[in-house]
Short mmCIF file of C-alpha atoms in Angstrom, two decimals:
data_model
loop_
_atom_site.label_atom_id
_atom_site.label_comp_id
_atom_site.label_asym_id
_atom_site.label_seq_id
_atom_site.Cartn_x
_atom_site.Cartn_y
_atom_site.Cartn_z
CA MET A 260 -5.42 64.78 -38.35
CA GLU A 261 -2.60 67.07 -37.30
CA LYS A 262 -4.58 70.30 -37.28
CA MET A 263 -7.80 70.57 -35.30
CA ASP A 264 -10.66 72.98 -35.82
CA LYS A 265 -10.37 75.39 -32.88
CA GLU A 266 -14.12 76.08 -32.95
CA ILE A 267 -15.14 72.51 -32.16
CA GLU A 268 -14.65 71.44 -28.56
CA VAL A 269 -16.37 68.04 -28.55
CA SER A 270 -16.62 65.35 -31.19
CA CYS A 271 -19.03 62.47 -30.52
CA VAL A 272 -18.23 59.31 -32.47
CA LEU A 273 -20.87 56.58 -32.80
CA PRO A 274 -20.17 53.32 -34.68
CA CYS A 275 -23.35 52.07 -36.32
CA LEU A 276 -24.45 48.76 -37.77
CA ASN A 277 -28.20 48.38 -38.30
CA GLU A 278 -29.31 50.65 -35.44
CA GLU A 279 -32.37 52.27 -37.03
CA GLU A 280 -34.39 51.84 -33.85
CA THR A 281 -32.00 53.84 -31.67
CA ILE A 282 -29.62 55.99 -33.73
CA GLY A 283 -32.06 58.89 -33.93
CA SER A 284 -32.63 58.93 -30.17
CA CYS A 285 -28.88 58.89 -29.46
CA ILE A 286 -28.23 61.83 -31.79
CA LYS A 287 -31.09 63.87 -30.29
CA LYS A 288 -29.77 63.34 -26.75
CA ILE A 289 -26.30 64.49 -27.78
CA GLN A 290 -27.72 67.57 -29.50
CA GLU A 291 -29.74 68.43 -26.39
CA VAL A 292 -26.60 68.21 -24.25
CA PHE A 293 -24.69 70.43 -26.70
CA GLU A 294 -27.46 73.02 -26.58
CA LYS A 295 -27.98 72.92 -22.81
CA GLU A 296 -24.26 73.02 -21.95
CA LYS A 297 -23.47 75.50 -24.76
CA ILE A 298 -20.97 73.08 -26.26
CA THR A 299 -19.67 73.55 -29.78
CA GLY A 300 -19.61 70.02 -31.05
CA GLU A 301 -20.06 67.60 -33.89
CA ILE A 302 -21.62 64.16 -34.17
CA ILE A 303 -19.92 61.60 -36.40
CA VAL A 304 -21.78 58.40 -37.19
CA VAL A 305 -19.64 55.69 -38.78
CA ASP A 306 -21.82 53.40 -40.85
CA ASN A 307 -20.21 49.96 -40.81
CA GLY A 308 -22.34 48.38 -43.52
CA SER A 309 -25.92 48.92 -42.34
CA VAL A 310 -28.66 47.49 -44.53
CA ASP A 311 -31.52 49.23 -42.74
CA LYS A 312 -32.38 52.94 -42.53
CA SER A 313 -29.70 53.85 -39.97
CA ARG A 314 -27.76 56.03 -42.38
CA GLU A 315 -30.81 57.95 -43.59
CA ILE A 316 -32.03 58.58 -40.03
CA ALA A 317 -28.59 59.80 -38.88
CA GLU A 318 -28.30 62.20 -41.81
CA ARG A 319 -31.83 63.48 -41.25
CA GLU A 320 -31.02 64.21 -37.60
CA GLY A 321 -28.01 66.30 -38.61
CA ALA A 322 -25.09 63.98 -37.92
CA THR A 323 -22.09 63.65 -40.21
CA VAL A 324 -22.26 60.14 -41.64
CA ILE A 325 -19.18 58.41 -43.03
CA SER A 326 -18.80 54.83 -44.25
CA GLU A 327 -16.28 52.20 -43.27
CA ALA A 328 -16.28 49.10 -45.47
CA HIS A 329 -14.04 47.00 -43.21
CA LYS A 330 -16.33 45.36 -40.65
CA GLY A 331 -15.37 45.60 -37.00
CA TYR A 332 -15.85 47.65 -33.85
CA GLY A 333 -12.30 48.96 -33.96
CA ALA A 334 -12.36 49.61 -37.71
CA ALA A 335 -15.44 51.80 -37.35
CA TYR A 336 -13.98 53.78 -34.47
CA LEU A 337 -10.61 54.26 -36.14
CA ARG A 338 -12.33 55.72 -39.20
CA GLY A 339 -14.38 58.10 -37.08
CA LEU A 340 -11.38 59.15 -34.99
CA ARG A 341 -9.45 60.03 -38.14
CA GLU A 342 -12.25 62.33 -39.31
CA LEU A 343 -13.06 64.27 -36.15
CA LYS A 344 -12.09 67.89 -35.47
CA GLY A 345 -12.78 68.35 -31.75
CA LYS A 346 -10.45 68.88 -28.82
CA HIS A 347 -12.33 66.30 -26.74
CA ILE A 348 -13.78 62.99 -27.97
CA ILE A 349 -16.87 61.22 -26.66
CA MET A 350 -17.32 57.59 -27.69
CA GLY A 351 -20.51 55.59 -27.26
CA ASP A 352 -22.55 52.83 -28.84
CA ALA A 353 -25.52 53.74 -31.03
CA ASP A 354 -27.83 51.13 -29.48
CA ASP A 355 -29.11 53.42 -26.70
CA THR A 356 -27.60 51.29 -23.94
CA TYR A 357 -25.65 54.32 -22.72
CA ASN A 358 -27.24 57.58 -21.65
CA PHE A 359 -25.68 60.42 -23.63
CA TYR A 360 -27.10 62.88 -21.11
CA ASP A 361 -24.05 61.75 -19.08
CA ILE A 362 -21.67 63.57 -21.46
CA PRO A 363 -21.00 66.40 -18.94
CA LYS A 364 -19.74 63.75 -16.45
CA PHE A 365 -17.06 62.82 -18.95
CA LEU A 366 -16.16 66.34 -20.06
CA LYS A 367 -15.50 67.66 -16.55
CA PRO A 368 -12.42 65.42 -15.90
CA LEU A 369 -11.13 66.06 -19.44
CA ARG A 370 -11.31 69.81 -18.88
CA GLU A 371 -9.45 69.30 -15.60
CA GLY A 372 -6.55 67.63 -17.40
CA TYR A 373 -7.35 63.92 -17.49
CA ASP A 374 -6.47 62.10 -20.72
CA LEU A 375 -8.98 59.23 -20.69
CA VAL A 376 -12.31 59.07 -18.87
CA MET A 377 -13.86 55.61 -18.57
CA GLY A 378 -17.47 54.89 -17.73
CA SER A 379 -18.08 52.17 -15.16
CA ARG A 380 -21.31 50.22 -15.35
CA PHE A 381 -20.41 48.30 -12.22
CA LYS A 382 -20.05 51.46 -10.15
CA GLY A 383 -23.30 52.78 -11.61
CA LYS A 384 -26.56 50.94 -12.20
CA ILE A 385 -27.10 48.02 -14.56
CA THR A 386 -30.82 47.97 -15.23
CA LYS A 387 -32.73 44.71 -15.49
CA GLY A 388 -32.11 42.88 -18.77
CA ALA A 389 -29.23 45.14 -19.81
CA MET A 390 -26.48 42.56 -19.26
CA SER A 391 -26.64 38.79 -19.20
CA TRP A 392 -25.73 36.90 -16.03
CA SER A 393 -22.60 35.45 -17.61
CA HIS A 394 -21.35 38.85 -18.79
CA ARG A 395 -22.16 40.56 -15.49
CA TYR A 396 -20.67 38.04 -13.09
CA ILE A 397 -18.10 36.17 -15.20
CA GLY A 398 -17.02 37.74 -18.49
CA ASN A 399 -16.56 41.42 -17.69
CA PRO A 400 -15.27 40.96 -14.09
CA VAL A 401 -12.76 38.30 -15.17
CA LEU A 402 -11.40 40.32 -18.10
CA SER A 403 -11.24 43.50 -16.04
CA GLY A 404 -9.52 41.51 -13.29
CA ILE A 405 -6.90 40.22 -15.74
CA CYS A 406 -6.25 43.78 -16.87
CA ARG A 407 -5.85 44.94 -13.26
CA LEU A 408 -3.43 42.07 -12.57
CA PHE A 409 -1.36 42.44 -15.75
CA PHE A 410 -1.20 46.23 -15.97
CA HIS A 411 -1.51 47.35 -12.32
CA THR A 412 -4.65 49.44 -12.68
CA LYS A 413 -7.74 49.87 -10.51
CA LEU A 414 -10.25 50.23 -13.36
CA SER A 415 -13.45 48.31 -12.67
CA ASP A 416 -14.92 48.08 -16.19
CA ILE A 417 -12.41 48.10 -19.04
CA HIS A 418 -15.04 47.17 -21.64
CA CYS A 419 -17.51 49.95 -20.98
CA GLY A 420 -18.56 51.28 -24.39
CA MET A 421 -18.94 54.87 -23.24
CA ARG A 422 -15.66 56.69 -22.73
CA ALA A 423 -13.98 60.00 -23.51
CA LEU A 424 -10.45 61.12 -24.30
CA SER A 425 -8.54 64.14 -25.46
CA HIS A 426 -7.37 64.41 -29.04
CA GLN A 427 -3.77 64.55 -27.83
CA ALA A 428 -4.26 61.30 -25.91
CA TYR A 429 -5.68 59.65 -29.02
CA LYS A 430 -2.56 60.55 -31.00
CA LYS A 431 -0.30 59.15 -28.27
CA MET A 432 -2.19 55.84 -28.16
CA LYS A 433 -1.46 54.88 -31.80
CA LEU A 434 -4.44 52.52 -31.89
CA LYS A 435 -4.45 49.75 -34.49
CA THR A 436 -6.83 46.86 -33.77
CA LEU A 437 -9.95 46.47 -35.87
CA GLY A 438 -12.17 44.19 -33.78
CA MET A 439 -13.79 44.23 -30.35
CA GLU A 440 -10.35 44.15 -28.72
CA PHE A 441 -10.09 47.82 -29.69
CA ALA A 442 -11.75 48.61 -26.33
CA THR A 443 -8.97 46.78 -24.47
CA GLU A 444 -6.24 48.27 -26.65
CA MET A 445 -7.32 51.79 -25.74
CA VAL A 446 -7.10 51.07 -22.00
CA VAL A 447 -3.80 49.18 -22.26
CA SER A 448 -2.24 51.85 -24.46
CA ALA A 449 -3.31 54.56 -22.01
CA LEU A 450 -1.72 52.61 -19.13
CA ILE A 451 1.51 51.92 -21.03
CA ASN A 452 1.80 55.60 -21.99
CA ASN A 453 1.15 56.69 -18.39
CA LEU A 454 -1.90 58.74 -19.35
CA LYS A 455 -4.12 60.14 -16.60
CA ILE A 456 -7.28 58.02 -16.35
CA PHE A 457 -10.48 58.83 -14.50
CA GLU A 458 -13.51 56.56 -13.97
CA VAL A 459 -17.11 57.77 -13.64
CA PRO A 460 -20.17 55.67 -12.67
CA ILE A 461 -22.86 55.43 -15.35
CA ASP A 462 -26.10 53.57 -15.89
CA TYR A 463 -26.45 50.79 -18.44
CA HIS A 464 -29.75 50.04 -20.20
CA PRO A 465 -31.12 47.15 -22.30
CA ARG A 466 -30.31 47.45 -25.97
CA LYS A 467 -32.81 47.42 -28.77
CA GLY A 468 -32.12 45.24 -31.77
CA GLU A 469 -29.66 42.42 -32.27
CA SER A 470 -26.40 42.31 -30.32
CA LYS A 471 -23.17 42.22 -32.34
CA LEU A 472 -21.20 40.46 -29.60
CA LYS A 473 -19.77 36.96 -30.02
CA PRO A 474 -19.16 36.24 -26.32
CA LEU A 475 -16.54 33.47 -26.35
CA TYR A 476 -14.73 34.64 -29.47
CA ASP A 477 -14.62 38.29 -28.37
CA ALA A 478 -13.52 37.30 -24.85
CA TRP A 479 -10.63 35.34 -26.35
CA ARG A 480 -9.64 38.31 -28.54
CA HIS A 481 -9.54 40.58 -25.48
CA THR A 482 -7.51 38.02 -23.51
CA ARG A 483 -5.15 37.38 -26.41
CA PHE A 484 -4.47 41.09 -26.78
CA MET A 485 -3.65 41.51 -23.08
CA LEU A 486 -1.32 38.50 -23.15
CA LEU A 487 0.52 39.81 -26.22
CA TYR A 488 1.04 43.14 -24.48
CA CYS A 489 2.18 41.53 -21.24
CA PRO A 490 5.13 39.18 -21.92
CA ALA A 491 5.70 38.79 -18.17
CA TRP A 492 2.52 36.73 -17.77
CA LEU A 493 2.62 35.03 -21.16
CA TYR A 494 6.27 33.95 -21.05
CA PHE A 495 8.16 34.75 -17.86
CA VAL A 496 5.75 33.58 -15.16
CA PRO A 497 5.12 30.10 -16.65
CA GLY A 498 8.72 29.90 -17.85
CA ILE A 499 10.26 30.68 -14.47
CA LEU A 500 7.85 28.41 -12.60
CA GLY A 501 8.39 25.51 -15.00
CA PHE A 502 12.16 25.91 -15.10
CA SER A 503 12.45 26.18 -11.32
CA ALA A 504 10.28 23.13 -10.69
CA GLY A 505 12.04 21.11 -13.38
CA MET A 506 15.56 21.88 -12.16
CA ILE A 507 14.67 21.23 -8.51
CA LEU A 508 13.25 17.81 -9.44
CA LEU A 509 16.19 17.08 -11.69
CA LEU A 510 18.81 17.87 -9.04
CA PHE A 511 16.80 16.14 -6.32
CA LEU A 512 16.57 12.90 -8.31
CA ALA A 513 20.20 13.03 -9.47
CA GLY A 514 21.24 11.46 -6.16
CA GLY A 515 18.89 8.50 -6.49
CA PRO A 516 15.20 7.56 -6.35
CA VAL A 517 12.88 9.35 -3.94
CA TYR A 518 10.12 7.56 -2.05
CA PHE A 519 6.85 9.50 -1.88
CA LEU A 520 3.26 8.34 -1.30
CA GLY A 521 4.55 4.84 -0.72
CA ARG A 522 6.29 4.41 -4.08
CA PRO A 523 9.66 5.24 -5.67
CA TRP A 524 10.01 8.15 -8.09
CA ASP A 525 13.00 7.68 -10.32
CA LEU A 526 14.13 7.88 -13.94
CA HIS A 527 10.75 8.48 -15.57
CA LEU A 528 10.11 11.56 -13.42
CA MET A 529 13.69 12.69 -13.97
CA ALA A 530 13.30 12.49 -17.75
CA PHE A 531 10.06 14.50 -17.45
CA ALA A 532 11.85 17.10 -15.29
CA SER A 533 14.60 17.40 -17.89
CA VAL A 534 12.16 18.07 -20.71
CA MET A 535 10.18 20.53 -18.58
CA SER A 536 13.35 22.43 -17.67
CA ILE A 537 14.49 22.73 -21.29
CA LEU A 538 11.06 23.71 -22.58
CA SER A 539 10.51 26.28 -19.82
CA TYR A 540 13.95 27.77 -20.41
CA GLN A 541 13.09 28.16 -24.09
CA VAL A 542 9.82 29.88 -23.15
CA MET A 543 11.81 32.35 -21.02
CA ASN A 544 14.09 33.07 -23.97
CA LEU A 545 11.09 33.59 -26.24
CA GLY A 546 9.79 36.08 -23.67
CA ILE A 547 12.99 38.09 -23.92
CA TYR A 548 12.77 38.09 -27.73
CA ALA A 549 9.10 39.11 -27.68
CA HIS A 550 9.64 41.83 -25.08
CA THR A 551 12.59 43.28 -26.98
CA PHE A 552 10.68 43.23 -30.27
CA ALA A 553 7.69 44.94 -28.64
CA LEU A 554 9.99 47.67 -27.32
CA LYS A 555 11.46 48.21 -30.78
CA GLN A 556 8.00 48.49 -32.32
CA GLU A 557 6.96 50.85 -29.49
CA PHE A 558 4.14 48.53 -28.43
CA LEU A 559 5.63 48.61 -24.92
CA LYS A 560 7.60 51.17 -22.94
CA TYR A 561 10.93 50.57 -21.22
CA ASP A 562 10.49 49.54 -17.58
CA ASN A 563 13.04 49.34 -14.75
CA ILE A 564 13.64 45.61 -15.21
CA THR A 565 14.29 45.99 -18.93
CA LEU A 566 16.60 48.95 -18.39
CA PHE A 567 18.50 46.99 -15.71
CA PHE A 568 18.86 44.01 -18.05
CA GLN A 569 20.00 46.21 -20.94
CA ARG A 570 22.61 47.95 -18.74
CA HIS A 571 24.08 44.75 -17.33
CA PHE A 572 23.70 42.28 -20.17
CA ASN A 573 26.16 41.98 -23.03
CA LEU A 574 27.17 39.26 -25.44
CA GLU A 575 30.33 38.36 -23.54
CA LYS A 576 28.48 37.83 -20.24
CA GLY A 577 25.86 35.72 -21.98
CA LEU A 578 28.52 33.59 -23.67
CA ALA A 579 30.39 33.16 -20.38
CA PHE A 580 27.25 32.10 -18.52
CA GLY A 581 26.13 29.72 -21.27
CA GLY A 582 29.64 28.38 -21.63
CA ALA A 583 29.88 27.67 -17.90
CA ILE A 584 26.62 25.69 -17.91
CA PHE A 585 27.72 23.80 -21.02
CA LEU A 586 31.11 23.04 -19.45
CA ILE A 587 29.50 21.58 -16.30
CA GLY A 588 27.39 19.24 -18.44
CA PHE A 589 30.39 18.35 -20.58
CA VAL A 590 32.50 17.49 -17.54
CA ILE A 591 29.75 15.18 -16.22
CA LEU A 592 29.52 13.44 -19.61
CA LEU A 593 33.30 13.20 -19.80
CA SER A 594 33.43 11.50 -16.39
CA ILE A 595 30.80 9.02 -17.60
CA PHE A 596 32.88 8.31 -20.70
CA VAL A 597 36.07 7.86 -18.66
CA ASP A 598 34.22 5.43 -16.37
CA TRP A 599 32.94 3.54 -19.39
CA PHE A 600 36.44 3.49 -20.93
CA SER A 601 37.99 2.22 -17.68
CA HIS A 602 35.55 -0.71 -17.74
CA SER A 603 36.58 -1.63 -21.30
CA PHE A 604 33.32 -0.20 -22.72
CA GLY A 605 31.32 -2.76 -20.79
CA ALA A 606 27.95 -2.44 -19.08
CA LEU A 607 27.33 0.98 -17.54
CA TYR A 608 24.45 2.32 -15.45
CA ARG A 609 24.81 6.08 -15.03
CA ILE A 610 21.54 7.19 -16.60
CA ARG A 611 20.78 9.76 -13.90
CA GLU A 612 24.05 11.62 -14.48
CA ALA A 613 23.58 11.39 -18.25
CA ILE A 614 20.10 12.99 -18.09
CA LEU A 615 21.44 15.83 -15.92
CA ALA A 616 24.47 16.34 -18.17
CA MET A 617 22.43 16.44 -21.40
CA THR A 618 20.00 18.90 -19.82
CA LEU A 619 22.84 21.23 -18.88
CA LEU A 620 24.41 20.89 -22.33
CA VAL A 621 21.18 21.90 -24.07
CA ILE A 622 20.52 24.83 -21.70
CA GLY A 623 24.12 26.00 -22.11
CA LEU A 624 23.87 25.94 -25.90
CA GLU A 625 20.50 27.72 -25.78
CA THR A 626 22.06 30.43 -23.64
CA ILE A 627 24.98 30.90 -26.02
CA PHE A 628 22.88 31.22 -29.17
CA SER A 629 20.19 33.27 -27.43
CA SER A 630 22.88 35.70 -26.28
CA PHE A 631 23.86 36.32 -29.90
CA PHE A 632 20.27 36.95 -30.93
CA ILE A 633 19.43 39.20 -27.96
CA SER A 634 22.60 41.21 -28.56
CA LEU A 635 21.57 41.68 -32.18
CA LEU A 636 18.15 42.99 -31.13
CA PHE A 637 19.65 45.47 -28.69
CA LEU A 638 22.36 46.47 -31.16
CA GLU A 639 19.74 47.33 -33.80
CA LYS A 640 17.90 49.47 -31.26
CA GLU A 641 21.09 51.34 -30.37
CA ILE A 642 21.88 52.06 -34.04
CA ARG A 643 18.39 53.44 -34.65
CA SER A 644 18.56 55.73 -31.62
#
């Protein structure tokens, strides 16, 4: 919505799926806050296919109820976010696990200029029975830790269901996901767009009714999303580690067998190192493709490393580098052939050199063809700009 209603300051959006036990209480708390704080606001309940009396109760309590046929946490929120009219947005679950009397805690930072305000259950109080042991000590801390590692943030609870943001921040985020990973997408998008984030401690209470979470499946969806938005950890870290280890082993064994732990390590390990080097190098190339594509689609923002690479890389340099690697491998193979020829094509035992040469040939060719493809991706970006 490009034009907002100036009279509405706060829009509260509540996704709802069979929450007849709690939806009324949530709406009443929000209305009390609006009245006490003299806030001009609206309450939007997004019915995501309820088969109980949730819709009727929400309408009776004065909320605006809209329907979203596509099932999913993100789908419900995206529908509600498209319909709202307020300058500030409050998001919270309709299961009464979050205390909507905390709304002023979220509004204060927004009014001071913050773009996204996250609740933190771990900095507040998690009441008995509100969160399972596995979610409290494994699931949420691990996923939040991955987010801190990948995206350099200090947020303690990226999956807290109560959060607030400005309407301008929402438009910058360009949110798309339809499932539970929507919660992660919002945080990641805010970090990528350099939005100002503030975290407030809140209390978390036991829910009433059936939980919609699918722990392992939802955890994987959150992890998958973070990996897709962080090519460095998905591609470059394993690629660089694998390539470095493979090439070190390969070069080390090229001079002959190595004795370790009382036994010789020879051709079998060298063949393994060759395959690991080639595979890891391909993973690194895939990382460059994925990162470039994500930049073109505006999923990611340009960083210093990418800008440095774009300034210093061109097709000719890539071809020269790949050609040099290929030439080294070719020269080694040529020397093997000359040796074989000089012995009248008789018996020959230069397997070590052959493995090294073939590895370099493959990596050289990969570099040459990857340089063409990467240049094409950058060229398309330059034409569009």
